[in-house]
Short mmCIF file of the C-alpha atoms (twelve columns), coordinates in Angstrom:
data_MODEL
# 
_entry.id   MODEL 
# 
loop_
_atom_site.group_PDB 
_atom_site.id 
_atom_site.type_symbol 
_atom_site.label_atom_id 
_atom_site.label_alt_id 
_atom_site.label_comp_id 
_atom_site.label_asym_id 
_atom_site.label_seq_id 
_atom_site.Cartn_x 
_atom_site.Cartn_y 
_atom_site.Cartn_z 
_atom_site.pdbx_PDB_model_num 
ATOM 1   C CA . UNK A 1   0.000   0.000  0.000   1 
ATOM 2   C CA . UNK A 2   2.806   2.423  0.874   1 
ATOM 3   C CA . UNK A 3   4.443   1.641  -2.479  1 
ATOM 4   C CA . UNK A 4   1.335   2.860  -4.341  1 
ATOM 5   C CA . UNK A 5   1.369   6.044  -2.296  1 
ATOM 6   C CA . UNK A 6   5.058   6.627  -3.015  1 
ATOM 7   C CA . UNK A 7   4.525   6.114  -6.736  1 
ATOM 8   C CA . UNK A 8   1.604   8.520  -6.659  1 
ATOM 9   C CA . UNK A 9   3.698   11.134 -4.836  1 
ATOM 10  C CA . UNK A 10  6.528   10.759 -7.349  1 
ATOM 11  C CA . UNK A 11  4.061   11.372 -10.174 1 
ATOM 12  C CA . UNK A 12  3.633   14.958 -8.923  1 
ATOM 13  C CA . UNK A 13  7.260   15.785 -9.635  1 
ATOM 14  C CA . UNK A 14  8.453   17.610 -12.714 1 
ATOM 15  C CA . UNK A 15  11.720  19.276 -13.666 1 
ATOM 16  C CA . UNK A 16  10.741  22.695 -12.298 1 
ATOM 17  C CA . UNK A 17  9.563   21.356 -8.941  1 
ATOM 18  C CA . UNK A 18  12.586  19.119 -8.498  1 
ATOM 19  C CA . UNK A 19  14.975  21.938 -9.383  1 
ATOM 20  C CA . UNK A 20  13.249  24.238 -6.901  1 
ATOM 21  C CA . UNK A 21  13.423  21.583 -4.157  1 
ATOM 22  C CA . UNK A 22  17.124  21.029 -4.834  1 
ATOM 23  C CA . UNK A 23  17.799  24.767 -4.555  1 
ATOM 24  C CA . UNK A 24  15.895  24.922 -1.276  1 
ATOM 25  C CA . UNK A 25  17.780  21.963 0.165   1 
ATOM 26  C CA . UNK A 26  21.161  23.349 -0.937  1 
ATOM 27  C CA . UNK A 27  20.417  26.736 0.610   1 
ATOM 28  C CA . UNK A 28  19.405  25.045 3.881   1 
ATOM 29  C CA . UNK A 29  22.673  23.120 4.047   1 
ATOM 30  C CA . UNK A 30  24.786  26.163 3.177   1 
ATOM 31  C CA . UNK A 31  22.930  28.264 5.761   1 
ATOM 32  C CA . UNK A 32  23.894  25.739 8.420   1 
ATOM 33  C CA . UNK A 33  27.538  25.813 7.395   1 
ATOM 34  C CA . UNK A 34  27.760  29.603 7.241   1 
ATOM 35  C CA . UNK A 35  25.458  30.167 10.216  1 
ATOM 36  C CA . UNK A 36  23.719  32.729 8.041   1 
ATOM 37  C CA . UNK A 37  20.338  32.417 6.270   1 
ATOM 38  C CA . UNK A 38  20.673  31.786 2.540   1 
ATOM 39  C CA . UNK A 39  17.334  31.271 0.815   1 
ATOM 40  C CA . UNK A 40  17.144  29.925 -2.722  1 
ATOM 41  C CA . UNK A 41  13.948  28.589 -4.174  1 
ATOM 42  C CA . UNK A 42  10.348  28.735 -2.956  1 
ATOM 43  C CA . UNK A 43  8.319   26.688 -0.434  1 
ATOM 44  C CA . UNK A 44  7.240   23.331 -1.829  1 
ATOM 45  C CA . UNK A 45  5.362   22.006 1.209   1 
ATOM 46  C CA . UNK A 46  2.539   24.209 2.531   1 
ATOM 47  C CA . UNK A 47  -0.272  23.724 5.051   1 
ATOM 48  C CA . UNK A 48  -3.424  25.758 4.467   1 
ATOM 49  C CA . UNK A 49  -6.252  26.160 6.950   1 
ATOM 50  C CA . UNK A 50  -9.795  25.587 5.597   1 
ATOM 51  C CA . UNK A 51  -11.409 26.555 8.912   1 
ATOM 52  C CA . UNK A 52  -10.735 26.960 12.629  1 
ATOM 53  C CA . UNK A 53  -14.133 25.483 13.488  1 
ATOM 54  C CA . UNK A 54  -14.285 22.022 15.084  1 
ATOM 55  C CA . UNK A 55  -17.019 19.791 16.473  1 
ATOM 56  C CA . UNK A 56  -14.782 18.258 19.162  1 
ATOM 57  C CA . UNK A 57  -13.226 19.604 22.364  1 
ATOM 58  C CA . UNK A 58  -9.771  18.017 22.500  1 
ATOM 59  C CA . UNK A 59  -7.772  19.296 25.512  1 
ATOM 60  C CA . UNK A 60  -4.481  20.100 23.721  1 
ATOM 61  C CA . UNK A 61  -6.015  21.851 20.715  1 
ATOM 62  C CA . UNK A 62  -6.916  25.559 20.385  1 
ATOM 63  C CA . UNK A 63  -9.872  24.648 18.154  1 
ATOM 64  C CA . UNK A 64  -11.189 22.218 20.727  1 
ATOM 65  C CA . UNK A 65  -10.568 24.568 23.636  1 
ATOM 66  C CA . UNK A 66  -11.942 27.576 21.693  1 
ATOM 67  C CA . UNK A 67  -8.878  29.423 22.954  1 
ATOM 68  C CA . UNK A 68  -7.502  31.223 19.882  1 
ATOM 69  C CA . UNK A 69  -6.073  34.690 20.360  1 
ATOM 70  C CA . UNK A 70  -6.356  35.269 16.587  1 
ATOM 71  C CA . UNK A 71  -9.510  35.732 14.485  1 
ATOM 72  C CA . UNK A 72  -11.392 32.540 13.612  1 
ATOM 73  C CA . UNK A 73  -13.361 31.686 10.499  1 
ATOM 74  C CA . UNK A 74  -13.359 29.900 7.121   1 
ATOM 75  C CA . UNK A 75  -11.099 30.470 4.145   1 
ATOM 76  C CA . UNK A 76  -12.598 32.259 1.159   1 
ATOM 77  C CA . UNK A 77  -12.448 30.217 -2.048  1 
ATOM 78  C CA . UNK A 78  -11.437 33.264 -4.106  1 
ATOM 79  C CA . UNK A 79  -8.508  33.784 -1.732  1 
ATOM 80  C CA . UNK A 80  -7.580  30.104 -2.105  1 
ATOM 81  C CA . UNK A 81  -7.551  30.526 -5.887  1 
ATOM 82  C CA . UNK A 82  -5.142  33.454 -5.528  1 
ATOM 83  C CA . UNK A 83  -2.891  31.422 -3.247  1 
ATOM 84  C CA . UNK A 84  -2.909  28.473 -5.648  1 
ATOM 85  C CA . UNK A 85  -2.039  30.635 -8.635  1 
ATOM 86  C CA . UNK A 86  0.974   32.021 -6.767  1 
ATOM 87  C CA . UNK A 87  2.297   28.722 -5.392  1 
ATOM 88  C CA . UNK A 88  1.297   25.893 -7.752  1 
ATOM 89  C CA . UNK A 89  4.368   25.865 -9.996  1 
ATOM 90  C CA . UNK A 90  6.742   24.974 -7.145  1 
ATOM 91  C CA . UNK A 91  4.286   23.289 -4.793  1 
ATOM 92  C CA . UNK A 92  4.580   19.517 -4.401  1 
ATOM 93  C CA . UNK A 93  2.716   18.836 -1.159  1 
ATOM 94  C CA . UNK A 94  -0.398  20.734 0.030   1 
ATOM 95  C CA . UNK A 95  -1.797  19.868 3.444   1 
ATOM 96  C CA . UNK A 96  -5.410  21.023 3.908   1 
ATOM 97  C CA . UNK A 97  -5.192  21.324 7.659   1 
ATOM 98  C CA . UNK A 98  -3.811  23.552 10.400  1 
ATOM 99  C CA . UNK A 99  -6.494  23.961 13.045  1 
ATOM 100 C CA . UNK A 100 -10.165 22.983 12.862  1 
ATOM 101 C CA . UNK A 101 -12.040 20.206 11.056  1 
ATOM 102 C CA . UNK A 102 -11.639 20.593 7.250   1 
ATOM 103 C CA . UNK A 103 -14.971 18.937 6.417   1 
ATOM 104 C CA . UNK A 104 -16.802 21.772 8.190   1 
ATOM 105 C CA . UNK A 105 -15.839 24.011 5.255   1 
ATOM 106 C CA . UNK A 106 -18.594 23.539 2.632   1 
ATOM 107 C CA . UNK A 107 -16.148 24.055 -0.254  1 
ATOM 108 C CA . UNK A 108 -13.289 21.973 1.150   1 
ATOM 109 C CA . UNK A 109 -13.389 19.235 -1.491  1 
ATOM 110 C CA . UNK A 110 -13.845 21.809 -4.244  1 
ATOM 111 C CA . UNK A 111 -10.504 23.310 -3.203  1 
ATOM 112 C CA . UNK A 112 -8.923  19.841 -3.199  1 
ATOM 113 C CA . UNK A 113 -10.119 19.334 -6.777  1 
ATOM 114 C CA . UNK A 114 -8.519  22.601 -7.842  1 
ATOM 115 C CA . UNK A 115 -5.178  21.575 -6.351  1 
ATOM 116 C CA . UNK A 116 -5.528  18.155 -7.959  1 
ATOM 117 C CA . UNK A 117 -5.868  19.775 -11.377 1 
ATOM 118 C CA . UNK A 118 -2.483  21.410 -10.762 1 
ATOM 119 C CA . UNK A 119 -1.032  17.935 -10.060 1 
ATOM 120 C CA . UNK A 120 -0.225  18.750 -6.419  1 
ATOM 121 C CA . UNK A 121 -0.108  15.991 -3.796  1 
ATOM 122 C CA . UNK A 122 -3.048  16.754 -1.482  1 
ATOM 123 C CA . UNK A 123 -3.470  15.675 2.137   1 
ATOM 124 C CA . UNK A 124 -5.932  16.284 4.934   1 
ATOM 125 C CA . UNK A 125 -6.520  15.279 8.549   1 
ATOM 126 C CA . UNK A 126 -10.001 14.662 9.931   1 
ATOM 127 C CA . UNK A 127 -11.887 13.312 12.927  1 
ATOM 128 C CA . UNK A 128 -14.161 11.488 10.422  1 
ATOM 129 C CA . UNK A 129 -17.482 12.499 11.969  1 
ATOM 130 C CA . UNK A 130 -18.685 13.925 8.648   1 
ATOM 131 C CA . UNK A 131 -17.695 11.071 6.350   1 
ATOM 132 C CA . UNK A 132 -21.167 9.997  5.332   1 
ATOM 133 C CA . UNK A 133 -21.504 7.622  2.372   1 
ATOM 134 C CA . UNK A 134 -22.027 10.608 0.070   1 
ATOM 135 C CA . UNK A 135 -19.160 12.648 1.510   1 
ATOM 136 C CA . UNK A 136 -16.827 9.649  1.391   1 
ATOM 137 C CA . UNK A 137 -17.618 9.157  -2.293  1 
ATOM 138 C CA . UNK A 138 -17.088 12.872 -2.974  1 
ATOM 139 C CA . UNK A 139 -13.728 12.613 -1.197  1 
ATOM 140 C CA . UNK A 140 -12.584 9.849  -3.532  1 
ATOM 141 C CA . UNK A 141 -13.870 11.753 -6.563  1 
ATOM 142 C CA . UNK A 142 -12.059 14.927 -5.475  1 
ATOM 143 C CA . UNK A 143 -8.729  13.202 -6.092  1 
ATOM 144 C CA . UNK A 144 -7.438  13.649 -2.533  1 
ATOM 145 C CA . UNK A 145 -4.136  11.768 -2.271  1 
ATOM 146 C CA . UNK A 146 -3.873  11.074 1.445   1 
ATOM 147 C CA . UNK A 147 -6.189  11.271 4.454   1 
ATOM 148 C CA . UNK A 148 -5.308  10.907 8.122   1 
ATOM 149 C CA . UNK A 149 -8.185  9.855  10.354  1 
ATOM 150 C CA . UNK A 150 -7.804  10.327 14.099  1 
ATOM 151 C CA . UNK A 151 -8.828  7.240  16.081  1 
ATOM 152 C CA . UNK A 152 -7.459  7.694  19.584  1 
ATOM 153 C CA . UNK A 153 -9.130  4.756  21.293  1 
ATOM 154 C CA . UNK A 154 -10.735 1.432  20.433  1 
ATOM 155 C CA . UNK A 155 -13.616 1.815  22.906  1 
ATOM 156 C CA . UNK A 156 -15.897 4.803  23.400  1 
ATOM 157 C CA . UNK A 157 -14.846 5.136  27.042  1 
ATOM 158 C CA . UNK A 158 -11.172 5.527  26.116  1 
ATOM 159 C CA . UNK A 159 -11.705 7.430  22.858  1 
ATOM 160 C CA . UNK A 160 -13.759 10.205 24.466  1 
ATOM 161 C CA . UNK A 161 -11.159 10.896 27.146  1 
ATOM 162 C CA . UNK A 162 -9.155  12.803 24.539  1 
ATOM 163 C CA . UNK A 163 -11.629 13.268 21.677  1 
ATOM 164 C CA . UNK A 164 -14.165 15.020 23.875  1 
ATOM 165 C CA . UNK A 165 -17.694 15.103 22.371  1 
ATOM 166 C CA . UNK A 166 -16.614 12.512 19.801  1 
ATOM 167 C CA . UNK A 167 -18.435 9.284  18.886  1 
ATOM 168 C CA . UNK A 168 -16.195 6.333  18.041  1 
ATOM 169 C CA . UNK A 169 -18.917 4.434  16.157  1 
ATOM 170 C CA . UNK A 170 -19.383 7.440  13.888  1 
ATOM 171 C CA . UNK A 171 -15.625 7.508  13.205  1 
ATOM 172 C CA . UNK A 172 -15.523 3.793  12.390  1 
ATOM 173 C CA . UNK A 173 -18.531 4.204  10.095  1 
ATOM 174 C CA . UNK A 174 -16.797 7.109  8.354   1 
ATOM 175 C CA . UNK A 175 -13.681 5.026  7.734   1 
ATOM 176 C CA . UNK A 176 -15.786 2.141  6.431   1 
ATOM 177 C CA . UNK A 177 -17.601 4.513  4.065   1 
ATOM 178 C CA . UNK A 178 -14.266 5.775  2.762   1 
ATOM 179 C CA . UNK A 179 -12.829 2.282  2.236   1 
ATOM 180 C CA . UNK A 180 -16.037 1.127  0.539   1 
ATOM 181 C CA . UNK A 181 -16.217 4.134  -1.804  1 
ATOM 182 C CA . UNK A 182 -12.558 3.754  -2.721  1 
ATOM 183 C CA . UNK A 183 -13.162 0.115  -3.685  1 
ATOM 184 C CA . UNK A 184 -16.361 0.839  -5.611  1 
ATOM 185 C CA . UNK A 185 -14.697 3.593  -7.612  1 
ATOM 186 C CA . UNK A 186 -11.622 1.406  -8.161  1 
ATOM 187 C CA . UNK A 187 -9.423  4.238  -6.950  1 
ATOM 188 C CA . UNK A 188 -5.887  3.954  -5.596  1 
ATOM 189 C CA . UNK A 189 -6.337  7.188  -3.682  1 
ATOM 190 C CA . UNK A 190 -6.561  8.462  -1.065  1 
ATOM 191 C CA . UNK A 191 -3.983  6.579  0.989   1 
ATOM 192 C CA . UNK A 192 -5.973  6.047  4.195   1 
ATOM 193 C CA . UNK A 193 -4.012  6.371  7.428   1 
ATOM 194 C CA . UNK A 194 -5.662  5.631  10.741  1 
ATOM 195 C CA . UNK A 195 -3.730  7.799  13.205  1 
ATOM 196 C CA . UNK A 196 -3.530  6.930  16.891  1 
ATOM 197 C CA . UNK A 197 -2.369  9.743  19.177  1 
ATOM 198 C CA . UNK A 198 -0.669  7.910  22.036  1 
ATOM 199 C CA . UNK A 199 -1.603  9.359  25.438  1 
ATOM 200 C CA . UNK A 200 -1.701  7.806  28.882  1 
ATOM 201 C CA . UNK A 201 -5.446  6.928  28.799  1 
ATOM 202 C CA . UNK A 202 -5.115  4.915  25.561  1 
ATOM 203 C CA . UNK A 203 -1.560  3.525  25.552  1 
ATOM 204 C CA . UNK A 204 -2.820  0.087  26.569  1 
ATOM 205 C CA . UNK A 205 -4.789  -0.118 23.300  1 
ATOM 206 C CA . UNK A 206 -1.892  0.154  20.846  1 
ATOM 207 C CA . UNK A 207 -2.150  -3.442 19.666  1 
ATOM 208 C CA . UNK A 208 -5.928  -3.204 19.580  1 
ATOM 209 C CA . UNK A 209 -5.872  -0.183 17.276  1 
ATOM 210 C CA . UNK A 210 -3.535  -1.997 14.889  1 
ATOM 211 C CA . UNK A 211 -6.043  -4.851 14.756  1 
ATOM 212 C CA . UNK A 212 -8.895  -2.381 14.256  1 
ATOM 213 C CA . UNK A 213 -7.073  -0.846 11.306  1 
ATOM 214 C CA . UNK A 214 -6.799  -4.247 9.631   1 
ATOM 215 C CA . UNK A 215 -10.454 -4.932 10.362  1 
ATOM 216 C CA . UNK A 216 -11.570 -1.650 8.788   1 
ATOM 217 C CA . UNK A 217 -9.272  -2.103 5.785   1 
ATOM 218 C CA . UNK A 218 -7.187  1.069  6.023   1 
ATOM 219 C CA . UNK A 219 -3.870  1.328  4.198   1 
ATOM 220 C CA . UNK A 220 -1.813  2.151  7.262   1 
ATOM 221 C CA . UNK A 221 -2.002  2.595  11.028  1 
ATOM 222 C CA . UNK A 222 0.311   5.281  12.419  1 
ATOM 223 C CA . UNK A 223 1.133   6.010  16.041  1 
ATOM 224 C CA . UNK A 224 1.738   9.664  16.838  1 
ATOM 225 C CA . UNK A 225 3.309   11.202 19.934  1 
ATOM 226 C CA . UNK A 226 1.223   13.888 21.627  1 
ATOM 227 C CA . UNK A 227 2.165   17.515 22.125  1 
ATOM 228 C CA . UNK A 228 1.436   18.669 25.679  1 
ATOM 229 C CA . UNK A 229 1.378   22.426 26.287  1 
ATOM 230 C CA . UNK A 230 2.309   22.467 29.985  1 
ATOM 231 C CA . UNK A 231 4.529   19.420 30.186  1 
ATOM 232 C CA . UNK A 232 7.217   20.568 32.648  1 
ATOM 233 C CA . UNK A 233 5.328   19.487 35.765  1 
ATOM 234 C CA . UNK A 234 3.873   16.400 34.155  1 
ATOM 235 C CA . UNK A 235 0.418   15.719 32.746  1 
ATOM 236 C CA . UNK A 236 -2.221  12.998 32.912  1 
ATOM 237 C CA . UNK A 237 -1.799  12.706 29.139  1 
ATOM 238 C CA . UNK A 238 1.946   11.910 29.045  1 
ATOM 239 C CA . UNK A 239 2.314   8.173  28.285  1 
ATOM 240 C CA . UNK A 240 4.057   5.939  30.813  1 
ATOM 241 C CA . UNK A 241 5.601   4.072  27.865  1 
ATOM 242 C CA . UNK A 242 8.501   6.445  27.233  1 
ATOM 243 C CA . UNK A 243 8.993   5.158  23.694  1 
ATOM 244 C CA . UNK A 244 5.743   6.899  22.701  1 
ATOM 245 C CA . UNK A 245 6.322   10.122 24.615  1 
ATOM 246 C CA . UNK A 246 7.875   13.372 23.375  1 
ATOM 247 C CA . UNK A 247 9.050   13.986 26.935  1 
ATOM 248 C CA . UNK A 248 11.406  12.420 29.425  1 
ATOM 249 C CA . UNK A 249 11.209  12.555 33.197  1 
ATOM 250 C CA . UNK A 250 14.203  14.169 34.874  1 
ATOM 251 C CA . UNK A 251 15.773  13.244 38.218  1 
ATOM 252 C CA . UNK A 252 14.089  16.227 39.862  1 
ATOM 253 C CA . UNK A 253 10.643  14.982 38.827  1 
ATOM 254 C CA . UNK A 254 10.209  17.569 36.089  1 
ATOM 255 C CA . UNK A 255 9.734   16.716 32.409  1 
ATOM 256 C CA . UNK A 256 11.772  17.862 29.411  1 
ATOM 257 C CA . UNK A 257 11.287  17.412 25.675  1 
ATOM 258 C CA . UNK A 258 13.520  14.766 24.095  1 
ATOM 259 C CA . UNK A 259 14.346  16.955 21.119  1 
ATOM 260 C CA . UNK A 260 17.956  18.159 21.315  1 
ATOM 261 C CA . UNK A 261 16.869  21.502 19.821  1 
ATOM 262 C CA . UNK A 262 19.713  22.213 17.406  1 
ATOM 263 C CA . UNK A 263 20.027  25.708 15.957  1 
ATOM 264 C CA . UNK A 264 18.477  24.724 12.645  1 
ATOM 265 C CA . UNK A 265 15.013  24.052 11.264  1 
ATOM 266 C CA . UNK A 266 14.282  22.502 7.880   1 
ATOM 267 C CA . UNK A 267 10.720  23.841 7.975   1 
ATOM 268 C CA . UNK A 268 11.942  27.433 7.770   1 
ATOM 269 C CA . UNK A 269 13.499  26.688 4.382   1 
ATOM 270 C CA . UNK A 270 10.938  24.499 2.608   1 
ATOM 271 C CA . UNK A 271 7.486   25.058 4.099   1 
ATOM 272 C CA . UNK A 272 5.055   27.346 5.860   1 
ATOM 273 C CA . UNK A 273 1.453   27.636 7.011   1 
ATOM 274 C CA . UNK A 274 -1.325  29.783 5.533   1 
ATOM 275 C CA . UNK A 275 -4.141  30.608 7.953   1 
ATOM 276 C CA . UNK A 276 -7.731  30.971 6.786   1 
ATOM 277 C CA . UNK A 277 -7.373  34.772 6.704   1 
ATOM 278 C CA . UNK A 278 -4.062  34.843 4.841   1 
ATOM 279 C CA . UNK A 279 -1.431  35.051 7.566   1 
ATOM 280 C CA . UNK A 280 1.849   33.317 6.698   1 
ATOM 281 C CA . UNK A 281 3.305   31.659 9.761   1 
ATOM 282 C CA . UNK A 282 6.573   29.671 9.781   1 
ATOM 283 C CA . UNK A 283 5.261   26.342 11.104  1 
ATOM 284 C CA . UNK A 284 2.387   24.401 12.619  1 
ATOM 285 C CA . UNK A 285 3.571   25.059 16.183  1 
ATOM 286 C CA . UNK A 286 2.554   28.703 15.826  1 
ATOM 287 C CA . UNK A 287 -1.132  27.998 16.549  1 
ATOM 288 C CA . UNK A 288 -2.071  31.650 17.086  1 
ATOM 289 C CA . UNK A 289 0.054   33.064 14.236  1 
ATOM 290 C CA . UNK A 290 2.050   35.113 16.735  1 
ATOM 291 C CA . UNK A 291 4.993   34.951 14.333  1 
ATOM 292 C CA . UNK A 292 3.148   36.024 11.207  1 
ATOM 293 C CA . UNK A 293 5.629   36.844 8.447   1 
ATOM 294 C CA . UNK A 294 3.026   38.763 6.448   1 
ATOM 295 C CA . UNK A 295 -0.439  38.430 4.918   1 
ATOM 296 C CA . UNK A 296 -1.211  37.158 1.423   1 
ATOM 297 C CA . UNK A 297 -3.998  39.710 1.163   1 
ATOM 298 C CA . UNK A 298 -1.338  42.425 1.258   1 
ATOM 299 C CA . UNK A 299 1.714   40.860 -0.402  1 
ATOM 300 C CA . UNK A 300 2.538   37.944 -2.688  1 
ATOM 301 C CA . UNK A 301 3.907   34.672 -1.367  1 
ATOM 302 C CA . UNK A 302 7.264   35.379 -3.034  1 
ATOM 303 C CA . UNK A 303 7.493   38.790 -1.380  1 
ATOM 304 C CA . UNK A 304 6.722   37.400 2.072   1 
ATOM 305 C CA . UNK A 305 9.022   34.383 1.673   1 
ATOM 306 C CA . UNK A 306 12.050  36.598 1.116   1 
ATOM 307 C CA . UNK A 307 11.162  39.643 3.240   1 
ATOM 308 C CA . UNK A 308 13.271  41.079 6.080   1 
ATOM 309 C CA . UNK A 309 11.001  39.642 8.773   1 
ATOM 310 C CA . UNK A 310 11.457  36.073 7.493   1 
ATOM 311 C CA . UNK A 311 15.205  36.625 7.132   1 
ATOM 312 C CA . UNK A 312 15.422  37.887 10.723  1 
ATOM 313 C CA . UNK A 313 13.469  34.882 12.004  1 
ATOM 314 C CA . UNK A 314 15.709  32.431 10.137  1 
ATOM 315 C CA . UNK A 315 18.733  34.230 11.582  1 
ATOM 316 C CA . UNK A 316 17.341  33.806 15.098  1 
ATOM 317 C CA . UNK A 317 16.763  30.092 14.446  1 
ATOM 318 C CA . UNK A 318 20.417  29.683 13.424  1 
ATOM 319 C CA . UNK A 319 21.740  31.698 16.378  1 
ATOM 320 C CA . UNK A 320 19.510  30.827 19.323  1 
ATOM 321 C CA . UNK A 321 16.516  28.628 18.540  1 
ATOM 322 C CA . UNK A 322 15.775  27.962 22.217  1 
ATOM 323 C CA . UNK A 323 14.860  31.618 22.685  1 
ATOM 324 C CA . UNK A 324 11.815  31.197 20.412  1 
ATOM 325 C CA . UNK A 325 8.835   29.996 22.435  1 
ATOM 326 C CA . UNK A 326 7.099   28.053 19.638  1 
ATOM 327 C CA . UNK A 327 10.286  26.006 19.190  1 
ATOM 328 C CA . UNK A 328 10.450  24.885 22.819  1 
ATOM 329 C CA . UNK A 329 7.844   22.161 22.294  1 
ATOM 330 C CA . UNK A 330 8.915   21.127 18.798  1 
ATOM 331 C CA . UNK A 331 8.908   17.418 17.960  1 
ATOM 332 C CA . UNK A 332 10.748  17.808 14.628  1 
ATOM 333 C CA . UNK A 333 13.277  15.013 14.342  1 
ATOM 334 C CA . UNK A 334 11.631  12.716 16.895  1 
ATOM 335 C CA . UNK A 335 10.798  9.144  15.887  1 
ATOM 336 C CA . UNK A 336 7.568   8.414  14.010  1 
ATOM 337 C CA . UNK A 337 5.935   5.024  14.497  1 
ATOM 338 C CA . UNK A 338 3.723   3.036  12.153  1 
# 
């Protein structure tokens, strides 16, 4: 199954996109050697936010907690068209998710179709509560390349401890609808990943969720470590199985992130996030867009990507990354399980 997905991803590449990616990678490596930001090429991996709205109340999510300090809303399709026109030539990977539940945007799959026509690899992440038979079929027909479905428990009692207000049976039905529609339409896409966020309340169900994935017929089951906002003094969500935790317990009883936090960040050279209202933020850890590099309603993506503000931020990353608060809880470089 992963082979089909890899082949599909490779089909999105062309000479221009590969050349751009090579320039980006070379500039990242040279920046590390010179300890000075050199930026060649354009972002080829972008996350865009369809909406901040969500039907669930997950405890470590601004959408779930309704705790944003930035404006909330839904992306305008005309704005999305403008973004796509500016980025499509170099863009390889477009992730339709930042905060919120993408399927709550009524034009979500229409936007996926538009990206598909530009031969861009499209991905989304969902809690699957809205994957009715009709919506599942529309998802397949949209050409979406990959979908991550959050299933953080194999029983309702465990599932709802993190996915507050969620209904596990509805999620399982949504996955079944997706698998069925994919088979009926004889489609190789999307690559369906059942994602299990490992937290203390569900860590005992790891083997069970793998079995559930096989039962439902998904392409892959992936285990994801959980980000905890206030982790220093511990949390009821930090797994006891250290292998699946982003944090380690210190001798003094406090917790620290396992990431060694080097003064470098690949994301700052190849990707960014576009919020529903056009803010460009450097990565997905900036939930409130506190580090907005500019707004696409005011400037082009190219202008923002190479402006003084972005250059200053990359310089700070290379000099003293630990001084940037959104970096202090970064999991980049930590092991991914599947």
